[in-house]
mmCIF file of C-alpha atoms in Angstrom:
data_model
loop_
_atom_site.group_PDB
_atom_site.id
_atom_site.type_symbol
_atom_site.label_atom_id
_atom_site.label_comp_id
_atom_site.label_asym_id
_atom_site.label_seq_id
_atom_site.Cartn_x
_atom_site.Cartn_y
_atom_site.Cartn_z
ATOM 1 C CA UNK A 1 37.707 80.073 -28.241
ATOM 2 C CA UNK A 2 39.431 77.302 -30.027
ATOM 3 C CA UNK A 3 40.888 74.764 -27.483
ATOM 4 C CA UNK A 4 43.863 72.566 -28.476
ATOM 5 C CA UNK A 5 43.732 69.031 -27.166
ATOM 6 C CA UNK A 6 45.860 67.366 -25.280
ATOM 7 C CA UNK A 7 45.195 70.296 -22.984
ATOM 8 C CA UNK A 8 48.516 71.527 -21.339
ATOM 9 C CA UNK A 9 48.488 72.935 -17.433
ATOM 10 C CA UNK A 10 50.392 75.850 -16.464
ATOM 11 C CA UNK A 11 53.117 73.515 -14.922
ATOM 12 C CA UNK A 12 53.853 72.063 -18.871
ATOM 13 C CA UNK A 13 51.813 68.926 -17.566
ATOM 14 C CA UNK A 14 48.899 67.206 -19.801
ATOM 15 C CA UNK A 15 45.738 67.862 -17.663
ATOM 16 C CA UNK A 16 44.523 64.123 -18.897
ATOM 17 C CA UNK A 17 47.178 62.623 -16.398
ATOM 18 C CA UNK A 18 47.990 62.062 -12.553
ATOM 19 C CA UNK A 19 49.745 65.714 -12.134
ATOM 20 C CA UNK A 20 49.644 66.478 -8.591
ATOM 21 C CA UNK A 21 52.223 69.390 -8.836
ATOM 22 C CA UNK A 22 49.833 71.969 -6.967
ATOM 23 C CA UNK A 23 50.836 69.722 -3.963
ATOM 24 C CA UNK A 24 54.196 69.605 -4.407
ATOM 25 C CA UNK A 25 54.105 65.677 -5.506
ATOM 26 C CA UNK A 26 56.035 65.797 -9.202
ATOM 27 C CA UNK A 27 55.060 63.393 -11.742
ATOM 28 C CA UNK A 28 58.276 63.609 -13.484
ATOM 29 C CA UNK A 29 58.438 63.154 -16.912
ATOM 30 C CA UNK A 30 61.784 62.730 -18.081
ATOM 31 C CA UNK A 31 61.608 63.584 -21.790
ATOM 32 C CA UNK A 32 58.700 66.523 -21.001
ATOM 33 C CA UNK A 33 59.406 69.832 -21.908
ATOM 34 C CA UNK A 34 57.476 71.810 -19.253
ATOM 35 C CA UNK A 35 59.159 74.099 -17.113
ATOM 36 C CA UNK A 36 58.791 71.724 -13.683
ATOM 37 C CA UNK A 37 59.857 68.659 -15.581
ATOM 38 C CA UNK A 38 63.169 70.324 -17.689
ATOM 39 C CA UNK A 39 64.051 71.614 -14.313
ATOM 40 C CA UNK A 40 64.023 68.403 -12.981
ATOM 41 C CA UNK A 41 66.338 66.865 -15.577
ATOM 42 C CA UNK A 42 68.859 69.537 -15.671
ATOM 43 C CA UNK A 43 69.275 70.607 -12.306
ATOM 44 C CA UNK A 44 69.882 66.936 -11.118
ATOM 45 C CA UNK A 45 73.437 66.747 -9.115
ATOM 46 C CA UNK A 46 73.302 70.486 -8.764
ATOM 47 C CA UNK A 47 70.796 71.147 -6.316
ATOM 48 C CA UNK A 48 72.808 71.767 -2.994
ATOM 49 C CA UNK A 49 74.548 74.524 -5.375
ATOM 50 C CA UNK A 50 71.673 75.778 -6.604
ATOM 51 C CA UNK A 51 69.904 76.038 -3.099
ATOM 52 C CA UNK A 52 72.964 77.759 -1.573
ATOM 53 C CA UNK A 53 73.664 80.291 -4.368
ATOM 54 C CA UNK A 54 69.874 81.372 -3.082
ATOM 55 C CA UNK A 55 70.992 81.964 0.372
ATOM 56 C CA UNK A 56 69.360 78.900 1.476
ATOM 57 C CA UNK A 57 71.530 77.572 4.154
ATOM 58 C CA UNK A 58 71.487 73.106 4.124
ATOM 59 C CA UNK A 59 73.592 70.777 6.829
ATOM 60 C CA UNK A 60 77.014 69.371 5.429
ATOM 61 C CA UNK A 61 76.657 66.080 4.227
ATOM 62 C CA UNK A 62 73.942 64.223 5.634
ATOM 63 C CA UNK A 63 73.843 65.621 9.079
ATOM 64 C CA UNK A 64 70.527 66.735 10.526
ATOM 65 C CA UNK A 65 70.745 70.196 11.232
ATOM 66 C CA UNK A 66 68.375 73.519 11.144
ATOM 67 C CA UNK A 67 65.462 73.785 9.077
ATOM 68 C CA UNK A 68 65.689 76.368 6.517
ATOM 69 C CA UNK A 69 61.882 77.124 5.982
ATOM 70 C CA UNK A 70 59.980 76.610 9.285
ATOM 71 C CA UNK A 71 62.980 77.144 11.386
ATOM 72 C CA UNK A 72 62.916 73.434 12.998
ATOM 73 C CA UNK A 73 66.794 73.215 14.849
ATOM 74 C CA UNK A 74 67.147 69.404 14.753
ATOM 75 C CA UNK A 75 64.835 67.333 12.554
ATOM 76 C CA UNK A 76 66.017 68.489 8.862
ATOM 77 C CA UNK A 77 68.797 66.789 6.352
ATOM 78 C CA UNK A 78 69.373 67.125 2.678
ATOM 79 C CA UNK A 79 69.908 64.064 1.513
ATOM 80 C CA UNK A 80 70.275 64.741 -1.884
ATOM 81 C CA UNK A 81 69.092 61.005 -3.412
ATOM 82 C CA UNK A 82 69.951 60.358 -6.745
ATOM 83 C CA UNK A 83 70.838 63.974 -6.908
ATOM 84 C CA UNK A 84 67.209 64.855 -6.679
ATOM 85 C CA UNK A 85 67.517 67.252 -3.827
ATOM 86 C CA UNK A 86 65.699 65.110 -1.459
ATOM 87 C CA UNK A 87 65.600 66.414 1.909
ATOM 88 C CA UNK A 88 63.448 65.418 5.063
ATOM 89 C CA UNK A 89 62.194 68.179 8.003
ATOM 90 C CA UNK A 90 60.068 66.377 10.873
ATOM 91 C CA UNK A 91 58.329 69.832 11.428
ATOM 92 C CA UNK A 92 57.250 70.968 7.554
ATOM 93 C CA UNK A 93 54.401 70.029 5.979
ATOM 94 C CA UNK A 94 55.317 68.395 3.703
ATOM 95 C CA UNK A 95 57.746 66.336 5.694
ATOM 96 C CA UNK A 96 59.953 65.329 2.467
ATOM 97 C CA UNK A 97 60.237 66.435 -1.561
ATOM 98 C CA UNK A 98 62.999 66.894 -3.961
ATOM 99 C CA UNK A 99 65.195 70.069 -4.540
ATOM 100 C CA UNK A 100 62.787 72.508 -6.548
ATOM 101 C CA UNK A 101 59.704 72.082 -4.031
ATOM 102 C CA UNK A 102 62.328 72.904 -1.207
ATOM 103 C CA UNK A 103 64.003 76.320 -2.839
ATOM 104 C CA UNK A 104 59.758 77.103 -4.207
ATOM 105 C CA UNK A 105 59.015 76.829 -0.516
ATOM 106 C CA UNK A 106 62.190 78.413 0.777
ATOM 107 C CA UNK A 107 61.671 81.889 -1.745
ATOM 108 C CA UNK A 108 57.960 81.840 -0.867
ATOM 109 C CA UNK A 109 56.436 81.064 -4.740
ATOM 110 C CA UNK A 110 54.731 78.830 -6.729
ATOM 111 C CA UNK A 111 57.194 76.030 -7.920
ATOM 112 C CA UNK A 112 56.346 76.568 -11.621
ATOM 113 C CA UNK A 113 57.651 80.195 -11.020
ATOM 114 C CA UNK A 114 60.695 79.396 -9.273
ATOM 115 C CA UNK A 115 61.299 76.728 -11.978
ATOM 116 C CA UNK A 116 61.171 79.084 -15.286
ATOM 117 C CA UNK A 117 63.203 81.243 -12.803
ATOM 118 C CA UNK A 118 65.647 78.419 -13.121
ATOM 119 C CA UNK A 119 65.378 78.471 -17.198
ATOM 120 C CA UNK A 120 66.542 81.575 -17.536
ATOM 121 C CA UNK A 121 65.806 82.873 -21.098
ATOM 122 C CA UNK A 122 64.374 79.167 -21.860
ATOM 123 C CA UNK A 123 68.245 77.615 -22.105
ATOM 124 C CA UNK A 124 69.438 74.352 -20.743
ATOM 125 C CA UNK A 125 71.724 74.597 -18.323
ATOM 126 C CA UNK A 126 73.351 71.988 -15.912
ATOM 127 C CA UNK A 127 75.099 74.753 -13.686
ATOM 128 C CA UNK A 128 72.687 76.562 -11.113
ATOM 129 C CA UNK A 129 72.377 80.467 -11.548
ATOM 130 C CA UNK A 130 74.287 82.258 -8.647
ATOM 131 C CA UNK A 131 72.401 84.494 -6.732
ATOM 132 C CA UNK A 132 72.526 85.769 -3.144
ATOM 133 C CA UNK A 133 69.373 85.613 -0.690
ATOM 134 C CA UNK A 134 67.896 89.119 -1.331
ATOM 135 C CA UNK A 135 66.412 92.251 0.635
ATOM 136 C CA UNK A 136 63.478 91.144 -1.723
ATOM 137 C CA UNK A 137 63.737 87.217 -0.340
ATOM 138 C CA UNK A 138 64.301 88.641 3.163
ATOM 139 C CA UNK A 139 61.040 90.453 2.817
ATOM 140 C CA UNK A 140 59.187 87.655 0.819
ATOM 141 C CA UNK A 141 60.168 85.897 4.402
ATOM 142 C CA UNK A 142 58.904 88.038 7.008
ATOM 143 C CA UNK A 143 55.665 88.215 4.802
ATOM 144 C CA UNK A 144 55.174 84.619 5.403
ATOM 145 C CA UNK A 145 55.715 85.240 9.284
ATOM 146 C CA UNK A 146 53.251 88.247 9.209
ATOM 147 C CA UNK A 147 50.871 86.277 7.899
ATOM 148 C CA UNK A 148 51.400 82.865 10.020
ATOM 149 C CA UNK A 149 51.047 85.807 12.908
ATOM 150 C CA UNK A 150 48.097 86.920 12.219
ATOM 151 C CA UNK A 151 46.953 83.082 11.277
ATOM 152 C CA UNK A 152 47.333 82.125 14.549
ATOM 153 C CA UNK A 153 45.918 84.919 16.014
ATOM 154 C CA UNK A 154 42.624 84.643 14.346
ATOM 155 C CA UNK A 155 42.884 81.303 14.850
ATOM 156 C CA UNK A 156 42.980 80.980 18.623
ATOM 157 C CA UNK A 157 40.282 83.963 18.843
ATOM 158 C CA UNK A 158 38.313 81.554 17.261
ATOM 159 C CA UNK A 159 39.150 78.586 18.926
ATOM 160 C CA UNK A 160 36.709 77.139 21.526
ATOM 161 C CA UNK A 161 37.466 74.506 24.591
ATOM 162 C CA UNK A 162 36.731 70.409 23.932
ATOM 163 C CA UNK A 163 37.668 67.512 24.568
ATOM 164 C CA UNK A 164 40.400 66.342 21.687
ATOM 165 C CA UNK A 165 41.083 62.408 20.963
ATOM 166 C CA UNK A 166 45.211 62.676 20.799
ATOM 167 C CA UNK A 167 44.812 64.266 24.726
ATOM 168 C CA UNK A 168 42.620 61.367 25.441
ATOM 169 C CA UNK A 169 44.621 58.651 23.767
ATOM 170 C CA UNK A 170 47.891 59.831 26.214
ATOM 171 C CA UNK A 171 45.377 59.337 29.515
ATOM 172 C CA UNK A 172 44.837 63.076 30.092
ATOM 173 C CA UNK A 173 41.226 64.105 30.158
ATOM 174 C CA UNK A 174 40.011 67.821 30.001
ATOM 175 C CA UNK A 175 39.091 70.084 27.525
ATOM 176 C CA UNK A 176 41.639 72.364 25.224
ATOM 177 C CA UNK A 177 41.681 74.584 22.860
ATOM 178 C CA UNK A 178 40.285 73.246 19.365
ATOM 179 C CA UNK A 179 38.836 74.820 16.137
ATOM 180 C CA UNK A 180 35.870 75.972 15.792
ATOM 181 C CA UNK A 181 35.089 76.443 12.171
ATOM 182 C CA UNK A 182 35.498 74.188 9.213
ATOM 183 C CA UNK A 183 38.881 73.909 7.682
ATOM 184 C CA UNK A 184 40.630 73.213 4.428
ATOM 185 C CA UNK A 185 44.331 70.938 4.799
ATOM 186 C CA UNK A 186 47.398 70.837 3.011
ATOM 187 C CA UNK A 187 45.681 68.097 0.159
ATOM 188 C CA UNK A 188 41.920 70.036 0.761
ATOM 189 C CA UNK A 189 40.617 67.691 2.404
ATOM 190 C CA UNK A 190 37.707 68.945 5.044
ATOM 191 C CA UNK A 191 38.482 69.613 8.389
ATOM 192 C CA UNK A 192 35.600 69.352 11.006
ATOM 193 C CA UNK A 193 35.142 71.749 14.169
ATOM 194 C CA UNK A 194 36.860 69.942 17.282
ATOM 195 C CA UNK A 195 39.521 67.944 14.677
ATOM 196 C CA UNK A 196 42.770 69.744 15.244
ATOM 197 C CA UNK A 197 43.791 70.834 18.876
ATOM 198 C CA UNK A 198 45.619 73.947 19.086
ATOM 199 C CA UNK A 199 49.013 74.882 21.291
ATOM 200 C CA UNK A 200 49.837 78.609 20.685
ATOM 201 C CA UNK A 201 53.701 79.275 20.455
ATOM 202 C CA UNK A 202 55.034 82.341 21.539
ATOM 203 C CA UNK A 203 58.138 84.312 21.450
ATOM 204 C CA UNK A 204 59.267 87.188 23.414
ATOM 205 C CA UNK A 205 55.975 86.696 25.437
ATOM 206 C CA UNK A 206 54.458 87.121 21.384
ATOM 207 C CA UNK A 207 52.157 84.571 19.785
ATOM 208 C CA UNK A 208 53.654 84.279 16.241
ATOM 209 C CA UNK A 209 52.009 80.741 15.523
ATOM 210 C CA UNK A 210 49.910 77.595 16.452
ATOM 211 C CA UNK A 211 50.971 74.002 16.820
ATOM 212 C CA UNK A 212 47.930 71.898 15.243
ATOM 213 C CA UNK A 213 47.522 68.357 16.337
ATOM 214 C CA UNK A 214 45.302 65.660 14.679
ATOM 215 C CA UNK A 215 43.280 63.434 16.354
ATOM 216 C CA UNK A 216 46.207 60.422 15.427
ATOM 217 C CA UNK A 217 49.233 63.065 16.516
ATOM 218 C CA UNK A 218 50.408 64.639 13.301
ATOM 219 C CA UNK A 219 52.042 67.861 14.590
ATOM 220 C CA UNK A 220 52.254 70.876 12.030
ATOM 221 C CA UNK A 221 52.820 74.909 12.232
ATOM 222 C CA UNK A 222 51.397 77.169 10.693
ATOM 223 C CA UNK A 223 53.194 77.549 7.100
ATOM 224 C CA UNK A 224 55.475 80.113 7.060
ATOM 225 C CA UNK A 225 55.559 80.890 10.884
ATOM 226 C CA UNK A 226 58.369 81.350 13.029
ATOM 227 C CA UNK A 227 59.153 78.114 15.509
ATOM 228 C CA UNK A 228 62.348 78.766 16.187
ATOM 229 C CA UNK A 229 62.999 79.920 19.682
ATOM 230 C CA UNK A 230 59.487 79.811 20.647
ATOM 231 C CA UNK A 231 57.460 77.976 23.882
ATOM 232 C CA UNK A 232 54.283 77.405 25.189
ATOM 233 C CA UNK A 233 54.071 78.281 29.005
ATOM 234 C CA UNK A 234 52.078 75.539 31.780
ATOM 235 C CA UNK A 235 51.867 77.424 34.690
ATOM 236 C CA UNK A 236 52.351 75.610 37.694
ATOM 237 C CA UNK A 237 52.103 75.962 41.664
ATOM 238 C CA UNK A 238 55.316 74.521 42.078
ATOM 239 C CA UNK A 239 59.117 75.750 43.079
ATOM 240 C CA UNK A 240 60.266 73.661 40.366
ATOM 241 C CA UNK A 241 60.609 74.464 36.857
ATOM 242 C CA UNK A 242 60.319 71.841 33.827
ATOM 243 C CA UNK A 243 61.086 72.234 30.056
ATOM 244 C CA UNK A 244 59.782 69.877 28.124
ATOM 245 C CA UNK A 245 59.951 68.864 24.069
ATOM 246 C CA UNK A 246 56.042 68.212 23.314
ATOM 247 C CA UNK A 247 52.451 69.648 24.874
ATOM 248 C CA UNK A 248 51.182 66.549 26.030
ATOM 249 C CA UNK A 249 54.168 65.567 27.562
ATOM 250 C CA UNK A 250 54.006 68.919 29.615
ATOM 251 C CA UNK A 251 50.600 68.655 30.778
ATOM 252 C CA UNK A 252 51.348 65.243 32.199
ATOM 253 C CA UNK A 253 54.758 66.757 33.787
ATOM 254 C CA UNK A 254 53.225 70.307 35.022
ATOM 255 C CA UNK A 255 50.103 67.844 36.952
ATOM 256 C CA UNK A 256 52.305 65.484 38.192
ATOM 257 C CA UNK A 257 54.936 67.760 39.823
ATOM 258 C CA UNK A 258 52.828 71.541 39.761
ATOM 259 C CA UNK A 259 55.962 72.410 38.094
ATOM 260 C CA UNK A 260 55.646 75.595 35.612
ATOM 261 C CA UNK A 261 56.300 73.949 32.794
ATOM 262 C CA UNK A 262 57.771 75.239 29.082
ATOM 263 C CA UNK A 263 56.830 73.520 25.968
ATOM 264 C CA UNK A 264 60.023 73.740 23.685
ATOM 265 C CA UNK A 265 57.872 71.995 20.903
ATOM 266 C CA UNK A 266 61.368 70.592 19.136
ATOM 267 C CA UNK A 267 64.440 69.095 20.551
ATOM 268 C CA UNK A 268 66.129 72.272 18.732
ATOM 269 C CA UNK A 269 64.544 74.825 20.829
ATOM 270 C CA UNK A 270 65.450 73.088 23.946
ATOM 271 C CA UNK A 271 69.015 75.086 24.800
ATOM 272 C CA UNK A 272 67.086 78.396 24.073
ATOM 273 C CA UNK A 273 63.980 77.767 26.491
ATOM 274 C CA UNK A 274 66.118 76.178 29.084
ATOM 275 C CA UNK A 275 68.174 79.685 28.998
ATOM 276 C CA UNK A 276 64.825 81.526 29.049
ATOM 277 C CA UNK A 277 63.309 79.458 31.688
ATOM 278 C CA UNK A 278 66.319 80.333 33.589
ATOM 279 C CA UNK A 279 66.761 83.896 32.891
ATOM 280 C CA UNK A 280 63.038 84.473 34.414
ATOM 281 C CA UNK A 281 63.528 82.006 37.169
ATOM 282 C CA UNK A 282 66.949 82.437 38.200
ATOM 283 C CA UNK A 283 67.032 80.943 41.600
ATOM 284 C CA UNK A 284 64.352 77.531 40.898
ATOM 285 C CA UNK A 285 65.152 74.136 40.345
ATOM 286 C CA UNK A 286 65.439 73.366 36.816
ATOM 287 C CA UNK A 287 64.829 70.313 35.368
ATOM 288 C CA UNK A 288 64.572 69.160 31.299
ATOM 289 C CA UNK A 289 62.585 66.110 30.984
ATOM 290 C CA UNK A 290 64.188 64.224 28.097
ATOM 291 C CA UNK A 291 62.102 62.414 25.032
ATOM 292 C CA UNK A 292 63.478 58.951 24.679
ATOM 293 C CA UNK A 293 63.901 58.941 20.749
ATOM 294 C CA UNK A 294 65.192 56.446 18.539
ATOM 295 C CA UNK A 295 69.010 56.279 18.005
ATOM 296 C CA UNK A 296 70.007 58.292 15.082
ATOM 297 C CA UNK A 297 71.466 55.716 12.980
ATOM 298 C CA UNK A 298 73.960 58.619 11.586
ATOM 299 C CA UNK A 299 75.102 60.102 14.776
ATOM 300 C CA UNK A 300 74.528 57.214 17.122
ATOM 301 C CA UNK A 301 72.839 59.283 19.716
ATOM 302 C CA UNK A 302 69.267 59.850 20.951
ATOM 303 C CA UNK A 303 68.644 63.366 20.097
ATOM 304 C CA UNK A 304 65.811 64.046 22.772
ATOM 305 C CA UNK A 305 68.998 63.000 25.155
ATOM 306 C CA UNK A 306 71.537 64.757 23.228
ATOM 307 C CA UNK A 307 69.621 68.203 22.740
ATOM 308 C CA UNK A 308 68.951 67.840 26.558
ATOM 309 C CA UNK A 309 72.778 67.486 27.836
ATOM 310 C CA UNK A 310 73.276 69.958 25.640
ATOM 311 C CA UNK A 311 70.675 72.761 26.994
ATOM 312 C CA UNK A 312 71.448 71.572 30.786
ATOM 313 C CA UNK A 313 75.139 72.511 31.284
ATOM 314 C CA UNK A 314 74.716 76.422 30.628
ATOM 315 C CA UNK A 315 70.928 76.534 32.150
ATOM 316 C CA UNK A 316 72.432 74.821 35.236
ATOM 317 C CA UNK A 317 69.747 72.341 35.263
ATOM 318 C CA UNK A 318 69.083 69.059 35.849
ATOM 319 C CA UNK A 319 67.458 66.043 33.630
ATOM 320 C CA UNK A 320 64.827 63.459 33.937
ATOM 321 C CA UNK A 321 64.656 60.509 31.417
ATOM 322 C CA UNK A 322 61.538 58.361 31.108
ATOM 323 C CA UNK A 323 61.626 54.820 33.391
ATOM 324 C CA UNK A 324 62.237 53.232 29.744
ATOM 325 C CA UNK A 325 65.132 55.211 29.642
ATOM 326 C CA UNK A 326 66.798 54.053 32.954
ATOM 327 C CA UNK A 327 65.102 50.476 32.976
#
């Protein structure tokens, strides 16, 4: 077989340069005519249109709001920079990208798929196509959770107990659930035995994913899995009950008060595991220990306080801030 040089990559990209587009990271060219890079330059300004005539559902303005891939209830925005599509979730991995890897990720395909999908019949357009989320999206969605589910199921099997270095860095010795096999990350890079501890989530008294920490704190699900709604259960000798936002904050709270303590994982899942906590103890103490986050500059509120207030007043319960808090 005759090969043609420059050599062109199924993304319209020359394979001789920096294309990282299998990652999500565009190298845009702005007078290429691949599929990824004509999307880029005619979808610009368009993007919240184009997202929303696909059923995915983005914050007004820039308000933080829910996630609409991994189901995060506080940490995402669409920022929309330089009509790009930009957006930001705290809980995806990635954390950030422009409009076309968020709808690619959103639908469940490979972003050169979703971007001929854009094209059409190969003709420029400036307007996005409108289209409703689908049965065949909705499906394409619960795929993703099936498999996340079954993800973290063979991943805790295979888990084994150790020692992990973000436990140790926070003071709290003991030995937790970790990998036990070799793993490939987001950008392929190896991942030993021991690396990444392991908090399962569950829902309905259901695992449906795993929380995986690094050894310097990165927090990420399982792609594709459902957080939303979800907990992680410390049981405790205690009267009292505690919800908390993150593991390691819970396993200092459940062994400095015995409390049974739930693991909301995100400030957005607070209200519904304070009501859950409540529902299945009715008659204990309930108290939500607060995060002390920075102040959102576009709000003007802290939103491990905020999300707290909020999920106390209908759980009847009571909240704890940190001394730095109340110094």
């Amino acid at each position: 077989m005759n090969l043609i040089f420059p050599l062109t990559l199924s993304c319209g990209h020359l394979a001789s340069g920096t294309c990282d587009c299998w990652k999500g990271n565009y190298v845009f060219n702005p007078d290429g005519d691949g599929p990824i890079d004509r999307v880029l330059r005619e979808f610009n300004g368009a993007w919240r249109q184009t997202l929303e005539g696909y059923g995915c559902q983005l914050p007004s303005g820039r308000n933080h709001g829910p996630c609409p891939v991994c189901g995060g209830k506080d940490r995402f925005r669409f920022d929309d920079k330089d009509g790009r599509g930009t957006w930001f979730c705290g809980q995806c991995d990635p954390q950030s990208g422009g409009g076309l890897l968020l709808l690619s990720r959103y639908l469940g395909k490979p972003t050169v798929e979703v971007a001929k999908e854009l094209l059409g019949q190969d003709m420029p357009r400036t307007v996005a196509p409108v289209r409703k989320h689908s049965a065949t999206d909705e499906q394409m969605r619960e795929e993703l959770r099936k498999r996340a589910k079954r993800g973290a199921e063979m991943l805790m099997e295979q888990s084994m107990m150790s020692g992990h270095p973000y436990m140790d860095e926070k003071g709290l010795t003991g030995e937790w659930p970790v990998n036990s096999q070799i793993m490939m990350g987001a950008d392929n890079e190896r991942i030993e035995p021991g690396a990444l501890l392991l908090v399962p989530a569950y829902k309905n008294g259901e695992l449906v994913n795993v929380q995986k920490i690094t050894g310097d704190g990165k927090k990420r699900p399982i792609y594709g899995g459902d957080m939303s709604g979800v907990c992680h259960i410390i049981k405790g000798p205690g009267k009292t009950i505690a919800v908390v936002e993150g593991f390691a904050t819970g396993v200092t709270v459940n062994r400095m008060t015995n409390a049974t303590t739930y693991v909301a994982f995100n400030t957005g899942n607070l209200a519904a595991i304070a009501a859950q906590a409540r529902a299945e103890h009715p008659d204990a103490t309930l108290i939500i220990f607060a995060d002390h986050d920075e102040i959102d500059q576009v709000h003007g509120w802290r939103p491990g306080t905020k999300f707290a207030e909020d999920a106390a007043v209908p759980a009847n319960a009571k909240i704890a801030l940190p001394p730095e808090a109340v110094s």
